[in-house]
PDB file of C-alpha atoms in Angstrom:
ATOM      1  CA  MET A   1      88.716  99.877 129.556  1.00 51.00           C
ATOM      2  CA  ASP A   2      91.246  98.109 131.769  1.00 51.00           C
ATOM      3  CA  ALA A   3      94.609  96.650 130.707  1.00 49.00           C
ATOM      4  CA  TYR A   4      93.194  93.090 130.572  1.00 49.00           C
ATOM      5  CA  GLU A   5      90.405  94.056 128.108  1.00 48.00           C
ATOM      6  CA  ASP A   6      92.897  96.030 126.053  1.00 48.00           C
ATOM      7  CA  HIS A   7      95.187  92.978 125.859  1.00 47.00           C
ATOM      8  CA  GLU A   8      92.251  90.776 124.786  1.00 49.00           C
ATOM      9  CA  LEU A   9      91.481  93.193 121.938  1.00 42.00           C
ATOM     10  CA  ASP A  10      95.108  93.093 120.809  1.00 44.00           C
ATOM     11  CA  ASP A  11      95.011  89.285 120.830  1.00 44.00           C
ATOM     12  CA  LEU A  12      91.804  89.324 118.815  1.00 40.00           C
ATOM     13  CA  GLU A  13      93.330  91.667 116.214  1.00 41.00           C
ATOM     14  CA  MET A  14      96.389  89.416 115.924  1.00 38.00           C
ATOM     15  CA  GLN A  15      94.304  86.402 114.950  1.00 40.00           C
ATOM     16  CA  VAL A  16      94.518  86.307 111.182  1.00 44.00           C
ATOM     17  CA  VAL A  17      91.565  84.885 109.331  1.00 48.00           C
ATOM     18  CA  ARG A  18      92.783  82.424 106.737  1.00 53.00           C
ATOM     19  CA  TYR A  19      90.863  82.050 103.512  1.00 53.00           C
ATOM     20  CA  LYS A  20      90.825  78.725 101.680  1.00 55.00           C
ATOM     21  CA  PRO A  21      89.706  78.713  98.052  1.00 59.00           C
ATOM     22  CA  ASP A  22      87.135  76.358  96.603  1.00 60.00           C
ATOM     23  CA  GLY A  23      88.474  73.226  94.956  1.00 79.00           C
ATOM     24  CA  LEU A  24      90.883  73.534  92.066  1.00 84.00           C
ATOM     25  CA  ASP A  25      88.682  71.277  89.939  1.00 88.00           C
ATOM     26  CA  GLU A  26      85.929  73.908  90.084  1.00 91.00           C
ATOM     27  CA  LEU A  27      88.415  76.631  89.064  1.00 92.00           C
ATOM     28  CA  VAL A  28      89.690  74.474  86.183  1.00 92.00           C
ATOM     29  CA  ARG A  29      86.069  74.232  85.028  1.00 93.00           C
ATOM     30  CA  THR A  30      85.300  77.965  85.364  1.00 93.00           C
ATOM     31  CA  THR A  31      88.598  79.443  84.099  1.00 94.00           C
ATOM     32  CA  ASN A  32      90.838  78.940  81.099  1.00 92.00           C
ATOM     33  CA  PHE A  33      93.700  77.600  83.248  1.00 94.00           C
ATOM     34  CA  THR A  34      94.962  74.079  83.851  1.00 93.00           C
ATOM     35  CA  LYS A  35      95.181  72.570  87.314  1.00 92.00           C
ATOM     36  CA  LYS A  36      98.983  72.911  87.261  1.00 93.00           C
ATOM     37  CA  GLU A  37      98.776  76.598  86.272  1.00 93.00           C
ATOM     38  CA  LEU A  38      96.278  77.252  89.048  1.00 93.00           C
ATOM     39  CA  GLN A  39      98.502  75.517  91.590  1.00 91.00           C
ATOM     40  CA  LEU A  40     101.451  77.702  90.553  1.00 92.00           C
ATOM     41  CA  MET A  41      99.326  80.857  90.692  1.00 92.00           C
ATOM     42  CA  TYR A  42      97.967  79.919  94.108  1.00 91.00           C
ATOM     43  CA  ARG A  43     101.499  79.480  95.478  1.00 91.00           C
ATOM     44  CA  GLY A  44     102.422  82.937  94.200  1.00 90.00           C
ATOM     45  CA  PHE A  45      99.180  84.457  95.475  1.00 90.00           C
ATOM     46  CA  LYS A  46      99.709  82.977  98.943  1.00 89.00           C
ATOM     47  CA  GLN A  47     103.278  84.261  98.976  1.00 89.00           C
ATOM     48  CA  GLU A  48     102.085  87.833  98.392  1.00 86.00           C
ATOM     49  CA  CYS A  49      98.867  87.415 100.392  1.00 87.00           C
ATOM     50  CA  PRO A  50      99.374  84.826 103.156  1.00 88.00           C
ATOM     51  CA  THR A  51      95.769  85.152 104.356  1.00 88.00           C
ATOM     52  CA  GLY A  52      94.503  83.997 100.944  1.00 86.00           C
ATOM     53  CA  ILE A  53      92.724  87.297 100.266  1.00 92.00           C
ATOM     54  CA  VAL A  54      93.976  90.732  99.311  1.00 94.00           C
ATOM     55  CA  ASN A  55      92.554  94.045 100.462  1.00 95.00           C
ATOM     56  CA  GLU A  56      92.666  97.227  98.407  1.00 96.00           C
ATOM     57  CA  GLU A  57      95.713  98.742 100.122  1.00 95.00           C
ATOM     58  CA  THR A  58      97.815  95.624  99.552  1.00 93.00           C
ATOM     59  CA  PHE A  59      96.572  95.438  95.954  1.00 93.00           C
ATOM     60  CA  LYS A  60      97.642  99.053  95.398  1.00 94.00           C
ATOM     61  CA  GLU A  61     101.087  98.360  96.857  1.00 92.00           C
ATOM     62  CA  ILE A  62     101.577  95.354  94.581  1.00 89.00           C
ATOM     63  CA  TYR A  63     100.214  97.274  91.576  1.00 87.00           C
ATOM     64  CA  SER A  64     102.542 100.223  92.192  1.00 90.00           C
ATOM     65  CA  GLN A  65     105.563  97.943  91.763  1.00 89.00           C
ATOM     66  CA  PHE A  66     104.604  97.514  88.106  1.00 87.00           C
ATOM     67  CA  PHE A  67     104.278 101.280  87.496  1.00 85.00           C
ATOM     68  CA  PRO A  68     107.060 102.957  89.494  1.00 85.00           C
ATOM     69  CA  GLN A  69     107.254 105.920  87.092  1.00 84.00           C
ATOM     70  CA  GLY A  70     103.775 107.196  87.914  1.00 87.00           C
ATOM     71  CA  GLU A  71     101.004 107.266  90.503  1.00 92.00           C
ATOM     72  CA  SER A  72      98.983 104.077  90.091  1.00 92.00           C
ATOM     73  CA  GLY A  73      96.723 104.281  93.174  1.00 94.00           C
ATOM     74  CA  THR A  74      93.603 105.634  91.467  1.00 95.00           C
ATOM     75  CA  TYR A  75      93.756 103.219  88.547  1.00 94.00           C
ATOM     76  CA  ALA A  76      94.522 100.324  90.920  1.00 95.00           C
ATOM     77  CA  HIS A  77      91.399 101.281  92.889  1.00 96.00           C
ATOM     78  CA  TYR A  78      89.190 100.806  89.823  1.00 95.00           C
ATOM     79  CA  VAL A  79      90.957  97.596  88.765  1.00 95.00           C
ATOM     80  CA  PHE A  80      90.514  96.299  92.329  1.00 96.00           C
ATOM     81  CA  ASN A  81      86.782  97.091  92.197  1.00 95.00           C
ATOM     82  CA  THR A  82      86.483  95.226  88.902  1.00 95.00           C
ATOM     83  CA  PHE A  83      88.216  92.125  90.313  1.00 95.00           C
ATOM     84  CA  ASP A  84      86.175  92.319  93.561  1.00 96.00           C
ATOM     85  CA  THR A  85      83.051  90.889  91.979  1.00 94.00           C
ATOM     86  CA  ASP A  86      81.207  90.274  95.261  1.00 94.00           C
ATOM     87  CA  HIS A  87      82.020  93.848  96.416  1.00 93.00           C
ATOM     88  CA  ASN A  88      83.143  92.804  99.907  1.00 96.00           C
ATOM     89  CA  GLY A  89      86.333  94.883  99.921  1.00 96.00           C
ATOM     90  CA  THR A  90      88.695  91.978  99.279  1.00 96.00           C
ATOM     91  CA  ILE A  91      89.809  89.891  96.325  1.00 96.00           C
ATOM     92  CA  SER A  92      89.810  86.148  96.881  1.00 93.00           C
ATOM     93  CA  PHE A  93      91.990  83.794  94.875  1.00 92.00           C
ATOM     94  CA  GLU A  94      88.893  82.765  92.897  1.00 93.00           C
ATOM     95  CA  GLU A  95      88.043  86.354  91.974  1.00 95.00           C
ATOM     96  CA  PHE A  96      91.662  86.970  91.036  1.00 93.00           C
ATOM     97  CA  VAL A  97      91.978  83.970  88.700  1.00 94.00           C
ATOM     98  CA  LEU A  98      88.531  84.493  87.171  1.00 95.00           C
ATOM     99  CA  GLY A  99      89.519  88.044  86.203  1.00 94.00           C
ATOM    100  CA  LEU A 100      92.979  86.986  85.084  1.00 93.00           C
ATOM    101  CA  SER A 101      91.453  84.192  83.008  1.00 95.00           C
ATOM    102  CA  ILE A 102      89.267  86.690  81.170  1.00 94.00           C
ATOM    103  CA  LEU A 103      92.097  89.166  80.624  1.00 91.00           C
ATOM    104  CA  SER A 104      94.675  86.636  79.498  1.00 90.00           C
ATOM    105  CA  ARG A 105      92.643  83.976  77.714  1.00 92.00           C
ATOM    106  CA  GLY A 106      89.083  85.169  77.385  1.00 91.00           C
ATOM    107  CA  THR A 107      87.185  85.847  74.195  1.00 90.00           C
ATOM    108  CA  ILE A 108      87.161  89.380  72.807  1.00 89.00           C
ATOM    109  CA  THR A 109      83.595  89.744  74.125  1.00 92.00           C
ATOM    110  CA  GLU A 110      84.626  88.651  77.643  1.00 94.00           C
ATOM    111  CA  LYS A 111      87.579  91.063  77.641  1.00 92.00           C
ATOM    112  CA  LEU A 112      85.405  93.933  76.450  1.00 93.00           C
ATOM    113  CA  GLN A 113      82.792  93.151  79.122  1.00 94.00           C
ATOM    114  CA  TRP A 114      85.572  93.277  81.755  1.00 94.00           C
ATOM    115  CA  ALA A 115      86.857  96.578  80.330  1.00 93.00           C
ATOM    116  CA  PHE A 116      83.327  98.004  80.281  1.00 95.00           C
ATOM    117  CA  ASN A 117      82.947  97.110  83.958  1.00 95.00           C
ATOM    118  CA  LEU A 118      86.216  98.922  84.667  1.00 94.00           C
ATOM    119  CA  TYR A 119      85.068 102.093  82.875  1.00 94.00           C
ATOM    120  CA  ASP A 120      81.599 101.953  84.458  1.00 96.00           C
ATOM    121  CA  VAL A 121      82.970 103.608  87.599  1.00 94.00           C
ATOM    122  CA  ASN A 122      79.616 104.106  89.371  1.00 92.00           C
ATOM    123  CA  LYS A 123      78.357 100.619  88.377  1.00 92.00           C
ATOM    124  CA  ASP A 124      75.074 101.836  86.892  1.00 95.00           C
ATOM    125  CA  GLY A 125      75.389  99.886  83.636  1.00 96.00           C
ATOM    126  CA  CYS A 126      76.698 102.704  81.441  1.00 97.00           C
ATOM    127  CA  ILE A 127      79.823 104.781  80.965  1.00 97.00           C
ATOM    128  CA  THR A 128      79.497 108.509  81.506  1.00 97.00           C
ATOM    129  CA  ARG A 129      81.801 111.168  80.109  1.00 96.00           C
ATOM    130  CA  GLU A 130      82.938 111.946  83.674  1.00 96.00           C
ATOM    131  CA  GLY A 131      83.596 108.268  84.449  1.00 95.00           C
ATOM    132  CA  LEU A 132      85.601 107.871  81.265  1.00 94.00           C
ATOM    133  CA  LEU A 133      87.651 110.934  82.177  1.00 95.00           C
ATOM    134  CA  VAL A 134      88.359 109.554  85.660  1.00 95.00           C
ATOM    135  CA  ILE A 135      89.822 106.353  84.210  1.00 93.00           C
ATOM    136  CA  ILE A 136      91.762 108.096  81.449  1.00 91.00           C
ATOM    137  CA  GLN A 137      93.209 110.591  83.967  1.00 92.00           C
ATOM    138  CA  ALA A 138      94.189 107.646  86.182  1.00 92.00           C
ATOM    139  CA  ILE A 139      95.935 105.978  83.230  1.00 89.00           C
ATOM    140  CA  TYR A 140      97.841 109.169  82.411  1.00 88.00           C
ATOM    141  CA  ASP A 141      98.866 109.499  86.080  1.00 90.00           C
ATOM    142  CA  MET A 142      99.937 105.868  86.257  1.00 89.00           C
ATOM    143  CA  MET A 143     101.988 105.910  83.068  1.00 83.00           C
ATOM    144  CA  GLY A 144     103.976 108.922  84.182  1.00 73.00           C
ATOM    145  CA  ARG A 145     104.876 112.020  82.319  1.00 62.00           C
ATOM    146  CA  TYR A 146     107.637 110.572  80.187  1.00 54.00           C
ATOM    147  CA  SER A 147     106.115 107.247  79.167  1.00 56.00           C
ATOM    148  CA  GLU A 148     106.204 105.788  75.694  1.00 56.00           C
ATOM    149  CA  PRO A 149     104.233 105.954  73.502  1.00 54.00           C
ATOM    150  CA  VAL A 150     103.178 109.550  74.044  1.00 54.00           C
ATOM    151  CA  TYR A 151      99.420 110.032  73.653  1.00 53.00           C
ATOM    152  CA  GLU A 152      99.441 112.495  70.735  1.00 58.00           C
ATOM    153  CA  ASP A 153      99.886 115.397  73.180  1.00 72.00           C
ATOM    154  CA  LEU A 154      96.209 115.243  74.131  1.00 80.00           C
ATOM    155  CA  THR A 155      95.119 116.193  77.616  1.00 87.00           C
ATOM    156  CA  PRO A 156      93.168 113.503  79.471  1.00 89.00           C
ATOM    157  CA  LYS A 157      89.977 115.540  78.930  1.00 93.00           C
ATOM    158  CA  GLU A 158      90.597 115.855  75.176  1.00 92.00           C
ATOM    159  CA  HIS A 159      91.348 112.137  74.991  1.00 88.00           C
ATOM    160  CA  ALA A 160      88.153 111.273  76.931  1.00 91.00           C
ATOM    161  CA  ASP A 161      86.054 113.627  74.781  1.00 93.00           C
ATOM    162  CA  ARG A 162      87.407 112.079  71.572  1.00 91.00           C
ATOM    163  CA  ILE A 163      86.647 108.539  72.751  1.00 91.00           C
ATOM    164  CA  PHE A 164      83.227 109.528  74.090  1.00 94.00           C
ATOM    165  CA  ARG A 165      82.184 111.150  70.795  1.00 94.00           C
ATOM    166  CA  LYS A 166      83.271 108.020  68.949  1.00 92.00           C
ATOM    167  CA  MET A 167      81.448 105.562  71.231  1.00 94.00           C
ATOM    168  CA  ASP A 168      78.239 107.375  72.181  1.00 96.00           C
ATOM    169  CA  LEU A 169      76.615 106.218  68.963  1.00 94.00           C
ATOM    170  CA  ASN A 170      73.106 107.532  69.650  1.00 96.00           C
ATOM    171  CA  LYS A 171      74.414 110.774  71.256  1.00 96.00           C
ATOM    172  CA  ASP A 172      72.364 110.379  74.443  1.00 97.00           C
ATOM    173  CA  GLY A 173      75.204 111.282  76.804  1.00 96.00           C
ATOM    174  CA  VAL A 174      76.101 107.763  77.967  1.00 97.00           C
ATOM    175  CA  ILE A 175      77.860 104.752  76.468  1.00 97.00           C
ATOM    176  CA  THR A 176      75.866 101.549  76.861  1.00 97.00           C
ATOM    177  CA  ILE A 177      77.397  98.083  76.829  1.00 97.00           C
ATOM    178  CA  ASP A 178      76.099  97.584  73.266  1.00 97.00           C
ATOM    179  CA  GLU A 179      77.630 100.848  72.044  1.00 97.00           C
ATOM    180  CA  PHE A 180      80.902  99.999  73.780  1.00 95.00           C
ATOM    181  CA  MET A 181      81.016  96.504  72.246  1.00 95.00           C
ATOM    182  CA  ASP A 182      80.080  97.718  68.756  1.00 94.00           C
ATOM    183  CA  SER A 183      82.625 100.547  68.809  1.00 93.00           C
ATOM    184  CA  CYS A 184      85.440  98.383  70.135  1.00 91.00           C
ATOM    185  CA  LYS A 185      84.805  95.471  67.789  1.00 89.00           C
ATOM    186  CA  ARG A 186      84.917  97.825  64.780  1.00 90.00           C
ATOM    187  CA  ASP A 187      88.186  99.463  65.873  1.00 87.00           C
ATOM    188  CA  GLU A 188      91.286  97.531  64.716  1.00 83.00           C
ATOM    189  CA  ASN A 189      93.555  99.229  67.288  1.00 79.00           C
ATOM    190  CA  ILE A 190      91.289  98.192  70.155  1.00 76.00           C
ATOM    191  CA  LYS A 191      91.043  94.628  68.843  1.00 69.00           C
ATOM    192  CA  LYS A 192      94.855  94.460  68.630  1.00 69.00           C
ATOM    193  CA  SER A 193      95.294  95.828  72.134  1.00 67.00           C
ATOM    194  CA  MET A 194      92.827  93.255  73.494  1.00 63.00           C
ATOM    195  CA  SER A 195      94.707  90.396  71.845  1.00 61.00           C
ATOM    196  CA  MET A 196      97.961  91.647  73.345  1.00 53.00           C
ATOM    197  CA  PHE A 197      96.721  90.210  76.662  1.00 50.00           C
ATOM    198  CA  ASP A 198      96.492  86.732  75.150  1.00 50.00           C
ATOM    199  CA  THR A 199      99.279  84.833  76.796  1.00 44.00           C
ATOM    200  CA  VAL A 200     100.405  81.542  78.171  1.00 38.00           C
ATOM    201  CA  LEU A 201     101.480  81.748  81.803  1.00 39.00           C
TER     202      LEU A 201
END
């Protein structure tokens, strides 16, 4: 490859693809946010992600700022995959606000569906004991060793086993969406933790 071709490749790499979201009216219709809220969020999103999309590495960097006491990369990976609903390796503004709308203002069923998708790490429609452990280990790593509240001195494996026994209602070795929903809706602590996300931006 000569110097001219090399320079052309550099120029090509420097051209940044800009992403423009669909109309705000459509997002007002499909989310629980007002037009003004969406405009404010878009300004913030564009400030952090000038191209209008965010890749996984950038997402992890932003996420780590919220959890400086621990290692958030693994958990951020699974959260990223849950937001990236079209599985193209990036999160668009639409995907971001749709997920945020569910987490902050969705119904309990919508929030639990989102959480189930997070815990379903291999995306096969059920939660395995191993998948649950991966997420719980990631949460422990992210929260850091000295976080409050302390999780009853359980190891991540003990914590995962306890949850799995409680939710695998028919004892077939996997947690289905129905088992997950039933278990969570009957547990007052889980219902409280889901409502803690209810907020006005």
